[in-house]
Amino acid sequence: MAICLSGDFDPDQMIATIDKYFGSLQPNPNLPKLNLPKESDITAPIVREVLGPDAENVTLAWRLPAAADPDAELMQVVGQILYNGQAGLIDLDLTQQQKTLSAYAYPSLMADYGTFEMAGRPKAGQSLDEVKDLLLAEVKKLRDGDFDDALLEATLNNFKLYQQYTLQSNASRADWFVQSFVNGTDWANEASMLNRIAKVTKQQVVDLANKYLRDDNYAVIYKRQGKDPNEKKIDKPHITPIAMNRDTASAFLTQIQAEAAAAAPIEPVFLDYTKDLTQLTAKDGAIPVLYKQNEENDIFQLVYLFDMGAEQDRFLSIAAQYLEYLGTSDMTPEQVKQAFYRMACGFSVSPGERRTYVTLTGLNEYLPQAMALFEKLLADAQVNPQAYTNLVADQLKARKDAKLNQSRNFSRLMQYVWAGPDALKLQLTEAELKGTDPQQLVDRIHGLSGYKHRILYYGPSTQDELLAIIDKEHHTPAALKDIPAPAYRVALRQTPETRVFVAPYDAKNLYMLQYSSQNEKFDPAIEPARQLYDEYFGGGMNSIVFQEMRESRGLAYSAWAGLNAPTYLDRDYYFISQIATQSDKLMDAVNTFNDIINNMPLSENAFRLAKDGMITRLRTDRITGMSVIWSYLNAQDLGQTVDSRIKLYNDIQAMTLDDVAAFQQQWVKGRTYYYGILGNKQDLDMEALKKIGPVTELTTEDIFGY
């Protein structure tokens, strides 16, 4: 047994606590040893096929030794050289060259054996065998040593970055301990891994690849589209509802609760936006800068934040994707990626509906050089017509694949239920994609920094250092242009009456949502009651929804519900519930869900658990790092100037179950809903659905827009 802890505690006090409660435990010398069989060597490719409705893909895997084996550790270096998301062999040869729709590789280390996995998705007209051969060709390059020595050197910087990311959170630190214990590795070796990786030679990489990643010792799985002929039908079992004993507690639970109540409470720490971040200006006051210093490690995040997105320009998204395949007047796209990887830095341009995030991240020691290169790319990106042609073809193939995926279908149905056909306003048509001059997209990239924007920074640089770098490296015109007014605004629709929307997907399970919006604008006064209601009714495994729909009645694989708050002042509150269930249980699920939504079961014990859970999280959660800046921006979007958790914490202390019930009566009971149901029409009781409300049968093309 291992006790793995990471957090804000006094080590001496924690050791004393562990000694008190666990110190008397001794290992049992008579535990049987788990003697796992030794796997025989693979001497020829093992080939398997899997059939299903999702898009086709191919996966390959090689066996690796146990995680505690020194070779397994070094295979992580091999994996990074083959694929790292930026400048690995697969990244530059396949992804950058647009030879597959997607491709990746990684090692997975476990206690007895590990695996090295590769996978790829085909482009339009490409076979799975062609994708497999492309992946195997990259492995052969690795075995032949056909890669730049600089790639190995850059990998050290990136391992340093990955380790600092891992050490940023208590959860990941504790999990590192857990994985070391489970896998039987020596913690001293884990902690000193960077020192050994720094000494890895190219010959070692080549030798390892030849030892473990041969062309005759792998397994390959072809995931093909189709119906499995071996599918078995299982009779629907009779399910007897379980009576929920929410208001009873075992002696053990009572003891634990009493001890928790007696413990000294942890005091909450809330944000003070006037102290926990600093507001600066750069470029002679033209650009606001939100600054938070990183005092923990050498990682930085720099964001150019534009309050414009698809609502202003529907072509921004495809322009951002196109940028990934562009170089400058003196650097190829591959050279750009390699340069960023050598610095352990990366960039992204992410347009949303209302905002565009231009982000640079990595090791702060390279911030000036990375920013200079990033600015060069934004200002000097060169048109590549063939890359755009390939990008459009891949986009259309990805759209076709999305229509085969159940989750993607449900996501699009949700958007349709929320906004109707207007949900498709921001999406480019196939004709628009094919008819766009790529030079116009590059012009958008070149001109982006000419609009008014803010800069967000979290990193170790001082204020003066940061402003000096921005003033030197961030290139903007003398006068910044105003953000244009939205040309395409997607409004969430109101639900004055009950309606049902059914979209097809051939599966034995189905997804259903209920959506209700009644023109209710943001009100900070109701937020504590709303959040406590959501926690009690639909927030987790202790919630009414989960217990009634899944645990008691067996009507759902998953279920949740709640009244969601808007993220902008011009948006509305909306109630939403979601359930995944079997097609033949739909009407039972609908009737039960409606019953508990309108006639919410009341349980003092469940309420106390929900309330105590919220209070505990508010006491112990800490908003730190870049999240401080995002919290401030989110508050601004709703017209707030203080951390909303302060009011939440103060108000819910005195709240009772009666307050939650009153909120449910006023805000939830009796609402009218739009239902969205994704499933096989042949398995649905359409006549029963018509009794709920008028039914609109949608096609896959209706919800996807293509």
XYZ file of C-alpha atoms in Angstrom:
706
model
C 0.000 0.000 0.000
C 1.148 3.519 -0.694
C -0.252 6.792 0.644
C 0.311 9.431 -2.037
C -0.204 13.044 -0.997
C 0.414 16.428 -2.542
C -1.049 19.622 -1.178
C -0.852 22.661 1.047
C 0.002 20.995 4.363
C 2.748 20.943 6.977
C 4.893 17.854 6.228
C 5.657 17.121 9.903
C 1.981 17.308 10.861
C 1.025 15.112 7.916
C 3.604 12.458 8.794
C 2.326 12.457 12.375
C -1.243 11.991 11.122
C -0.205 9.120 8.862
C 1.705 7.491 11.702
C -1.338 7.800 13.957
C -3.805 6.159 11.596
C -1.635 3.911 9.425
C 1.599 3.452 11.390
C 0.549 0.157 12.939
C -0.105 -1.515 9.596
C 2.468 -4.098 8.577
C 2.923 -5.859 5.242
C 1.504 -9.365 5.150
C 4.414 -11.702 4.363
C 2.002 -14.429 3.259
C 0.381 -12.553 0.388
C 0.592 -14.715 -2.742
C 2.961 -13.509 -5.404
C 1.343 -12.694 -8.719
C 3.268 -14.754 -11.238
C 2.224 -13.441 -14.586
C 2.870 -15.647 -17.596
C 5.691 -14.619 -19.889
C 4.333 -13.659 -23.285
C 5.836 -15.424 -26.253
C 7.649 -13.308 -28.807
C 5.695 -11.924 -31.723
C 7.422 -13.041 -34.910
C 4.852 -11.983 -37.520
C 2.271 -9.179 -37.625
C -0.973 -9.966 -35.775
C -3.910 -8.646 -37.805
C -7.399 -7.976 -36.452
C -10.477 -6.181 -37.777
C -13.172 -4.303 -35.851
C -16.498 -3.202 -37.341
C -18.608 -0.288 -36.179
C -20.451 2.849 -37.309
C -17.583 5.288 -36.638
C -15.119 6.414 -39.305
C -12.300 4.104 -40.327
C -8.849 4.197 -38.727
C -5.861 1.944 -38.226
C -3.878 1.280 -35.028
C -0.538 -0.467 -34.628
C 1.126 -1.548 -31.401
C 4.427 -3.089 -30.328
C 5.123 -4.741 -26.977
C 7.490 -2.937 -24.589
C 9.094 -4.168 -21.368
C 7.704 -3.340 -17.909
C 7.749 0.276 -16.791
C 10.564 -0.433 -14.313
C 12.861 -1.614 -17.116
C 15.441 1.052 -18.079
C 14.575 0.544 -21.737
C 10.949 1.513 -21.075
C 12.005 4.908 -19.748
C 14.168 5.584 -22.787
C 11.335 4.564 -25.096
C 9.658 7.806 -24.026
C 12.470 9.621 -25.833
C 11.951 7.408 -28.863
C 8.253 8.280 -28.774
C 8.957 12.010 -28.719
C 11.277 11.779 -31.703
C 8.636 9.912 -33.649
C 5.734 12.149 -32.586
C 5.579 15.211 -30.334
C 2.790 17.314 -31.833
C 5.222 19.743 -33.471
C 8.444 18.512 -34.987
C 8.620 14.726 -34.727
C 8.994 12.498 -37.757
C 5.245 11.924 -37.994
C 4.527 15.614 -37.392
C 6.771 16.841 -40.194
C 6.505 13.982 -42.682
C 2.811 13.104 -42.391
C 0.843 15.849 -40.610
C 2.712 18.847 -42.019
C 2.808 17.279 -45.471
C -0.930 16.486 -45.187
C -0.393 12.834 -46.085
C -2.973 11.526 -43.594
C -6.031 13.052 -41.993
C -4.384 12.531 -38.601
C -1.574 10.446 -37.138
C 0.104 10.037 -33.767
C 2.248 7.696 -31.673
C 3.055 7.245 -27.989
C 4.367 4.689 -25.456
C 2.084 3.429 -22.684
C 4.063 2.033 -19.739
C 2.539 -0.475 -17.312
C 3.643 -2.802 -14.528
C 4.101 -6.050 -16.475
C 4.414 -4.962 -20.097
C 4.036 -1.720 -21.990
C 2.922 -0.861 -25.492
C 4.085 1.513 -28.170
C 1.060 2.573 -30.190
C 0.609 4.372 -33.490
C -2.651 5.311 -35.168
C -3.860 7.169 -38.217
C -7.017 8.206 -40.034
C -7.178 8.113 -43.839
C -7.750 11.028 -46.176
C -10.500 10.864 -48.778
C -9.770 7.980 -51.155
C -6.921 6.653 -49.019
C -6.941 3.052 -47.801
C -6.110 1.911 -44.282
C -3.193 -0.092 -45.657
C -1.776 3.083 -47.191
C -1.986 4.804 -43.801
C -0.372 1.776 -42.150
C 2.486 1.803 -44.663
C 3.084 5.522 -44.070
C 3.293 4.944 -40.315
C 5.632 1.982 -40.736
C 7.860 4.060 -43.021
C 8.359 6.582 -40.204
C 9.321 3.780 -37.814
C 11.858 2.567 -40.376
C 13.378 6.055 -40.483
C 13.758 5.817 -36.730
C 15.466 2.405 -36.983
C 17.766 3.710 -39.730
C 18.699 6.828 -37.755
C 17.226 8.974 -40.521
C 16.479 11.998 -38.334
C 18.248 15.230 -37.406
C 20.516 15.137 -34.339
C 18.981 18.472 -33.316
C 15.651 16.711 -32.797
C 17.183 14.657 -30.005
C 18.700 17.759 -28.415
C 15.372 19.599 -28.555
C 13.632 16.688 -26.877
C 15.486 17.429 -23.612
C 14.061 20.963 -23.493
C 10.600 19.593 -24.079
C 10.916 16.919 -21.400
C 11.896 19.720 -19.049
C 8.731 21.574 -20.074
C 6.505 18.495 -19.704
C 7.885 17.789 -16.244
C 7.229 21.362 -15.115
C 3.641 21.057 -16.354
C 3.307 17.792 -14.432
C 4.597 19.411 -11.240
C 2.178 22.358 -11.476
C -0.842 20.651 -9.883
C -1.356 18.580 -6.759
C -3.409 16.046 -8.722
C -0.658 15.360 -11.256
C 2.076 15.283 -8.596
C 0.176 12.750 -6.491
C -0.663 10.724 -9.588
C 3.037 10.568 -10.460
C 3.634 8.932 -7.061
C 0.727 6.567 -7.685
C 1.966 5.495 -11.114
C 5.459 4.901 -9.776
C 4.075 2.677 -7.010
C 1.674 0.786 -9.287
C 4.327 0.234 -11.942
C 6.980 -0.820 -9.444
C 9.503 1.833 -10.442
C 12.080 3.313 -8.075
C 10.972 6.833 -7.109
C 14.583 8.029 -7.059
C 14.816 6.990 -10.709
C 11.572 8.762 -11.536
C 12.762 11.995 -9.933
C 16.113 11.905 -11.713
C 14.802 10.943 -15.143
C 15.784 14.264 -16.754
C 19.430 13.685 -15.863
C 19.478 10.371 -17.725
C 17.494 11.635 -20.694
C 20.063 14.405 -21.109
C 22.695 11.741 -21.796
C 20.742 9.698 -24.351
C 22.597 9.353 -27.645
C 21.285 8.965 -31.142
C 22.759 5.460 -31.281
C 20.779 4.475 -28.194
C 17.582 5.682 -29.867
C 18.372 3.706 -33.024
C 19.252 0.576 -31.024
C 16.021 0.758 -29.016
C 13.925 1.234 -32.150
C 15.555 -1.801 -33.758
C 15.102 -3.837 -30.588
C 11.415 -3.125 -29.973
C 9.875 -1.571 -33.102
C 10.672 -4.088 -35.793
C 8.637 -4.732 -38.932
C 7.618 -8.236 -37.833
C 6.619 -7.948 -34.154
C 3.583 -5.685 -34.085
C -0.190 -6.012 -33.996
C -2.438 -4.035 -36.324
C -6.142 -3.339 -35.908
C -8.193 -2.153 -38.853
C -11.262 -0.286 -37.629
C -13.635 -0.564 -40.578
C -17.084 0.879 -41.017
C -19.869 -1.669 -40.959
C -22.149 -3.815 -38.839
C -20.604 -6.536 -36.709
C -22.069 -9.885 -37.863
C -21.348 -11.387 -34.428
C -23.539 -8.883 -32.589
C -25.680 -10.599 -29.941
C -29.186 -9.579 -28.906
C -29.877 -9.603 -25.174
C -33.404 -9.690 -23.816
C -34.441 -6.637 -21.841
C -34.310 -7.539 -18.138
C -36.999 -6.546 -15.681
C -35.673 -3.867 -13.344
C -37.172 -3.401 -9.894
C -36.621 0.162 -8.625
C -34.493 0.401 -5.495
C -35.861 2.503 -2.655
C -33.404 5.319 -1.984
C -32.419 5.565 1.678
C -31.037 9.085 1.455
C -31.929 9.998 5.026
C -30.245 7.052 6.705
C -26.552 6.766 7.545
C -24.366 3.905 8.670
C -22.509 4.065 11.983
C -19.246 4.328 10.039
C -20.476 7.302 8.008
C -21.789 8.982 11.143
C -18.396 8.569 12.801
C -16.549 10.004 9.804
C -18.929 12.976 9.625
C -18.479 13.678 13.327
C -14.692 13.620 13.013
C -14.841 15.893 9.964
C -17.062 18.361 11.822
C -14.607 18.452 14.712
C -11.622 19.185 12.489
C -10.356 22.734 12.258
C -11.897 24.201 9.088
C -9.647 25.327 6.258
C -10.164 28.987 5.574
C -11.129 29.891 2.010
C -8.928 32.111 -0.118
C -10.745 34.346 -2.590
C -9.374 36.603 -5.279
C -8.958 40.325 -4.993
C -8.753 41.521 -8.563
C -7.056 44.748 -7.440
C -4.186 42.810 -5.858
C -3.942 39.350 -7.414
C -3.200 40.579 -10.922
C -1.730 43.758 -12.332
C -3.116 45.917 -15.100
C -0.422 47.438 -17.303
C -0.231 49.009 -20.740
C 2.210 48.468 -23.586
C 3.048 50.238 -26.846
C 2.699 53.744 -25.349
C -0.569 52.902 -23.638
C -2.269 51.515 -26.740
C -2.552 47.913 -25.534
C -3.873 46.862 -22.106
C -1.833 44.122 -20.458
C -3.099 41.810 -17.706
C -0.098 40.495 -15.804
C 0.343 37.722 -13.241
C 3.818 36.608 -12.211
C 4.648 32.908 -12.109
C 6.746 32.328 -8.994
C 6.710 28.528 -9.218
C 8.507 27.515 -12.410
C 9.818 28.682 -15.785
C 6.616 28.216 -17.800
C 4.899 31.157 -19.485
C 1.646 31.736 -21.313
C 1.160 34.832 -23.455
C -2.188 35.558 -25.125
C -3.249 38.233 -27.594
C -6.969 38.464 -26.875
C -9.201 39.891 -29.613
C -12.874 40.519 -28.850
C -13.825 39.310 -32.289
C -14.438 35.890 -33.732
C -16.719 34.057 -36.132
C -19.519 36.525 -35.434
C -17.380 39.202 -37.089
C -15.611 37.012 -39.647
C -16.683 33.463 -40.452
C -13.394 32.796 -42.263
C -11.162 33.322 -39.211
C -11.317 29.662 -38.195
C -10.147 28.274 -41.526
C -7.466 30.989 -41.682
C -6.173 29.850 -38.279
C -6.058 26.220 -39.417
C -4.303 27.243 -42.623
C -1.583 29.006 -40.623
C -0.387 25.604 -39.338
C 0.818 24.744 -42.867
C 2.535 28.022 -43.720
C 6.104 29.215 -43.589
C 7.661 32.647 -44.018
C 9.638 34.217 -46.849
C 12.834 32.612 -45.503
C 11.580 29.593 -43.506
C 9.651 26.541 -44.605
C 6.695 25.406 -42.463
C 8.839 22.523 -41.231
C 11.621 24.892 -40.197
C 9.143 27.028 -38.271
C 7.887 23.997 -36.335
C 11.427 22.783 -35.675
C 12.482 26.194 -34.380
C 9.588 26.336 -31.915
C 10.256 22.777 -30.769
C 13.936 23.501 -30.137
C 12.834 26.298 -27.783
C 10.199 24.085 -26.108
C 7.571 26.614 -27.146
C 4.368 26.373 -29.117
C 1.688 28.596 -30.599
C -1.979 28.450 -31.500
C -4.606 30.712 -33.020
C -8.088 29.798 -31.778
C -11.078 31.808 -33.011
C -14.342 31.275 -31.155
C -17.738 32.844 -31.696
C -16.893 36.115 -29.961
C -13.187 35.978 -29.209
C -9.952 34.954 -30.838
C -7.078 33.701 -28.703
C -3.597 33.984 -30.178
C -1.462 32.034 -27.723
C 2.244 31.452 -27.192
C 3.445 29.050 -24.472
C 6.628 27.374 -23.333
C 9.838 27.889 -21.377
C 10.201 31.529 -20.387
C 13.945 31.581 -21.018
C 13.051 31.517 -24.725
C 10.195 34.031 -24.557
C 11.946 36.831 -26.539
C 13.078 34.485 -29.318
C 9.754 32.640 -29.462
C 7.789 35.880 -29.572
C 10.020 37.233 -32.335
C 9.471 34.094 -34.417
C 5.746 34.097 -33.692
C 5.407 37.721 -34.776
C 7.418 36.958 -37.893
C 5.036 34.157 -38.795
C 1.947 36.302 -38.191
C 3.331 39.154 -40.307
C 5.151 37.186 -43.027
C 3.175 33.959 -43.529
C 3.392 32.973 -47.190
C 0.600 31.563 -49.310
C 0.816 27.874 -50.174
C -1.999 27.098 -52.659
C -1.489 23.330 -52.601
C -1.595 23.271 -48.806
C -4.950 25.043 -48.896
C -6.336 22.616 -51.478
C -5.256 19.725 -49.249
C -6.688 21.443 -46.168
C -10.100 21.850 -47.780
C -10.114 18.194 -48.878
C -9.211 17.134 -45.343
C -11.870 19.395 -43.855
C -14.521 17.831 -46.068
C -13.323 14.324 -45.170
C -13.367 15.227 -41.459
C -16.924 16.538 -41.848
C -17.953 13.283 -43.482
C -16.331 11.297 -40.659
C -18.047 13.464 -38.020
C -21.455 12.392 -39.322
C -20.544 8.792 -38.438
C -19.791 9.554 -34.794
C -22.591 9.356 -32.226
C -21.199 12.011 -29.882
C -20.630 14.457 -32.741
C -24.187 13.868 -33.971
C -25.570 14.567 -30.525
C -23.454 17.696 -30.164
C -24.833 19.031 -33.451
C -28.376 18.094 -32.453
C -27.913 20.029 -29.209
C -26.836 23.105 -31.160
C -29.859 22.727 -33.452
C -32.237 22.436 -30.492
C -30.676 25.543 -28.909
C -30.594 27.750 -31.970
C -32.463 26.059 -34.822
C -31.118 26.471 -38.368
C -29.325 29.630 -37.155
C -26.851 27.304 -35.415
C -25.304 26.818 -38.859
C -24.826 30.534 -39.562
C -21.155 30.583 -38.647
C -20.210 27.465 -40.587
C -18.608 27.788 -44.003
C -20.245 25.866 -46.810
C -18.344 23.497 -49.051
C -18.645 26.022 -51.882
C -17.203 28.766 -49.666
C -14.288 26.569 -48.610
C -13.474 25.589 -52.173
C -14.043 29.054 -53.592
C -11.898 30.986 -51.128
C -8.668 32.543 -52.356
C -6.023 31.424 -49.804
C -4.345 34.811 -50.181
C -7.400 36.331 -48.491
C -6.879 34.023 -45.526
C -3.217 34.988 -45.277
C -4.233 38.649 -45.431
C -6.475 38.055 -42.410
C -3.536 36.586 -40.519
C -1.293 39.506 -41.483
C -3.910 42.033 -40.433
C -4.998 40.487 -37.134
C -2.588 42.470 -34.947
C -3.928 45.672 -36.465
C -7.151 45.377 -34.421
C -7.565 46.500 -30.840
C -6.672 43.757 -28.416
C -5.432 42.942 -24.954
C -2.366 40.962 -23.908
C -2.522 38.428 -21.085
C 0.645 37.093 -19.487
C 1.441 34.553 -16.810
C 5.115 33.766 -16.416
C 8.286 34.471 -14.448
C 9.296 37.701 -16.229
C 9.006 40.877 -14.198
C 6.622 43.614 -15.296
C 9.446 45.695 -16.751
C 10.976 42.717 -18.540
C 7.644 41.764 -20.071
C 6.802 45.283 -21.254
C 10.251 45.630 -22.789
C 9.790 42.383 -24.732
C 6.301 43.383 -25.896
C 7.406 46.845 -26.967
C 10.293 45.365 -28.935
C 8.761 42.237 -30.460
C 5.009 42.894 -30.795
C 4.475 44.684 -34.110
C 1.341 46.805 -34.465
C 0.383 49.840 -36.565
C 0.444 53.295 -35.014
C -3.354 53.293 -34.708
C -5.282 50.117 -33.969
C -8.598 49.512 -35.716
C -11.844 49.170 -33.786
C -13.373 45.706 -33.508
C -16.133 45.470 -36.152
C -19.726 44.931 -35.091
C -20.984 41.330 -35.279
C -22.265 40.417 -38.723
C -23.566 36.976 -37.734
C -24.948 36.568 -34.227
C -26.359 33.207 -33.209
C -29.078 33.688 -30.594
C -30.258 30.874 -28.359
C -33.972 30.514 -28.926
C -36.773 30.689 -26.392
C -39.034 27.704 -25.641
C -42.605 29.028 -25.327
C -44.107 25.610 -26.070
C -43.073 21.958 -25.960
C -41.501 20.527 -29.112
C -39.652 17.332 -29.968
C -36.780 17.051 -32.463
C -35.662 13.590 -33.564
C -32.420 13.020 -35.475
C -31.277 9.616 -36.767
C -28.348 7.544 -35.588
C -28.281 3.765 -35.891
C -27.375 2.536 -32.414
C -29.127 0.577 -29.690
C -28.587 3.352 -27.186
C -29.803 6.898 -27.611
C -29.097 10.362 -26.275
C -31.771 12.816 -25.191
C -31.670 16.392 -23.993
C -34.268 18.781 -22.657
C -33.659 22.480 -23.196
C -35.628 25.423 -21.812
C -34.925 29.161 -22.079
C -37.340 31.904 -21.067
C -35.536 35.226 -21.556
C -34.081 35.282 -18.023
C -31.002 37.519 -17.827
C -28.063 37.184 -15.464
C -28.832 38.107 -11.865
C -25.989 37.795 -9.313
C -28.539 37.781 -6.484
C -29.853 34.322 -7.403
C -26.490 32.707 -8.115
C -25.930 31.105 -4.671
C -29.385 29.482 -4.712
C -28.974 28.403 -8.355
C -25.594 26.787 -7.772
C -26.757 25.029 -4.611
C -29.830 23.758 -6.469
C -27.645 22.440 -9.299
C -25.372 20.690 -6.795
C -28.283 19.086 -4.965
C -30.394 18.175 -7.967
C -28.048 17.357 -10.823
C -24.457 17.920 -9.781
C -22.897 14.493 -9.259
C -23.232 10.939 -7.980
C -24.991 12.139 -4.818
C -27.484 14.198 -6.816
C -31.191 13.452 -7.150
C -30.887 12.991 -10.916
C -28.064 10.446 -10.777
C -29.628 8.457 -7.962
C -33.152 8.395 -9.366
C -32.347 7.892 -13.048
C -29.395 5.529 -12.792
C -29.034 4.026 -9.335
C -32.656 3.511 -8.341
C -34.402 2.774 -11.642
C -31.655 1.699 -14.031
C -32.953 4.064 -16.717
C -29.689 5.661 -17.769
C -26.028 5.068 -18.475
C -25.475 8.693 -17.542
C -27.758 11.564 -16.557
C -27.389 15.132 -15.379
C -29.414 18.340 -15.260
C -29.206 21.939 -14.129
C -30.032 25.577 -14.692
C -27.021 27.053 -16.470
C -25.953 30.655 -16.087
C -25.099 32.823 -19.108
C -21.483 33.749 -19.774
C -22.361 37.162 -21.244
C -24.893 39.757 -20.149
C -26.825 39.518 -23.426
C -27.330 35.762 -23.010
C -30.034 33.983 -20.972
C -30.253 31.374 -18.273
C -31.238 27.991 -19.689
C -32.242 24.708 -18.118
C -30.779 21.603 -19.677
C -30.920 17.915 -18.882
C -29.186 15.083 -20.679
C -29.525 11.331 -20.558
C -27.973 8.357 -22.333
C -30.201 5.302 -22.235
C -31.512 2.359 -24.248
C -34.064 3.056 -26.949
C -36.720 0.888 -25.330
C -36.414 2.810 -22.048
C -36.926 6.250 -23.565
C -40.493 6.954 -22.481
C -39.876 5.632 -18.976
C -36.848 7.917 -18.806
C -38.778 10.936 -20.112
C -41.656 10.473 -17.665
C -39.363 9.870 -14.703
C -37.113 12.795 -15.573
C -40.078 15.158 -15.909
C -41.491 13.923 -12.621
C -38.327 14.571 -10.596
C -37.712 17.915 -12.363
C -41.185 19.195 -11.504
C -41.666 17.321 -8.227
C -38.153 17.338 -6.855
C -37.608 14.750 -4.098
C -36.587 16.407 -0.820
C -33.929 14.847 1.380
C -32.260 16.635 4.278
C -29.331 14.237 4.215
C -28.722 14.605 0.479
C -29.026 18.367 0.843
C -26.505 18.454 3.680
C -24.034 16.423 1.634
C -24.487 18.762 -1.334
C -24.125 21.880 0.808
C -21.137 20.543 2.760
C -19.492 19.486 -0.480
C -19.851 22.977 -1.938
C -18.565 24.648 1.209
C -15.603 22.276 1.386
C -14.663 22.994 -2.227
C -14.951 26.731 -1.641
C -12.701 26.398 1.401
C -10.063 24.291 -0.315
C -10.093 25.278 -3.994
C -7.502 27.816 -5.044
C -7.585 29.850 -8.242
C -3.962 30.363 -9.203
C -1.727 31.109 -12.157
C -3.304 32.014 -15.473
C -6.698 31.076 -14.035
C -6.615 34.299 -12.009
C -6.654 36.310 -15.239
C -9.405 34.161 -16.784
C -11.483 34.544 -13.618
C -11.158 38.320 -13.863
C -12.179 38.327 -17.529
C -15.168 36.065 -16.857
C -16.326 38.405 -14.091
C -15.974 41.383 -16.435
C -18.107 39.648 -19.052
C -20.949 39.546 -16.522
C -20.458 43.096 -15.276
C -18.876 41.973 -12.000
C -15.857 43.436 -10.237
C -15.290 40.924 -7.423
C -14.772 37.172 -7.101
C -18.274 35.676 -7.256
C -17.263 32.927 -4.837
C -17.286 35.421 -1.964
C -21.048 35.902 -2.153
C -21.585 32.224 -2.881
C -19.637 31.154 0.213
C -21.294 33.689 2.514
C -24.847 33.087 1.307
C -25.003 29.300 1.248
C -23.860 29.030 4.879
C -27.372 29.869 6.045
C -29.326 28.238 3.221
C -31.680 25.366 3.920
C -33.417 22.718 1.888
C -36.457 25.011 1.912
C -34.427 27.612 0.011
C -33.524 25.060 -2.657
C -37.135 23.913 -2.879
C -38.317 27.522 -3.227
C -35.779 28.114 -6.005
C -36.972 24.990 -7.809
C -40.600 26.110 -7.540
C -39.867 29.575 -8.931
C -37.221 28.852 -11.549
C -37.660 25.240 -12.673
C -41.093 23.768 -12.079
C -43.516 23.985 -14.992
C -41.014 24.996 -17.660
C -41.661 24.032 -21.267
C -38.932 22.200 -23.133
C -37.526 21.474 -26.520
C -36.525 17.813 -26.598
C -33.691 16.559 -28.746
C -33.516 12.799 -29.323
C -30.746 11.065 -31.242
C -31.547 7.460 -32.065
C -32.785 4.890 -34.538
C -36.341 5.824 -35.503
C -37.226 2.140 -35.932
C -36.586 1.609 -32.225
C -38.527 4.690 -31.050
C -42.185 4.875 -30.085
C -43.021 7.823 -32.335
C -46.699 7.870 -31.314
C -45.708 8.215 -27.662
C -43.324 11.047 -28.567
C -46.138 12.896 -30.341
C -48.036 12.945 -27.042
C -45.206 15.011 -25.550
C -45.443 17.647 -28.269
C -45.208 18.246 -32.027
C -42.426 16.090 -33.483
C -39.982 17.420 -36.087
C -37.976 14.710 -37.820
C -34.559 16.004 -38.780
C -32.010 14.505 -41.125
C -28.320 14.215 -40.468
C -27.862 16.935 -43.080
C -30.239 19.224 -41.159
C -28.122 19.179 -38.012
C -24.730 19.248 -39.714
C -25.609 21.677 -42.485
C -23.941 19.537 -45.147
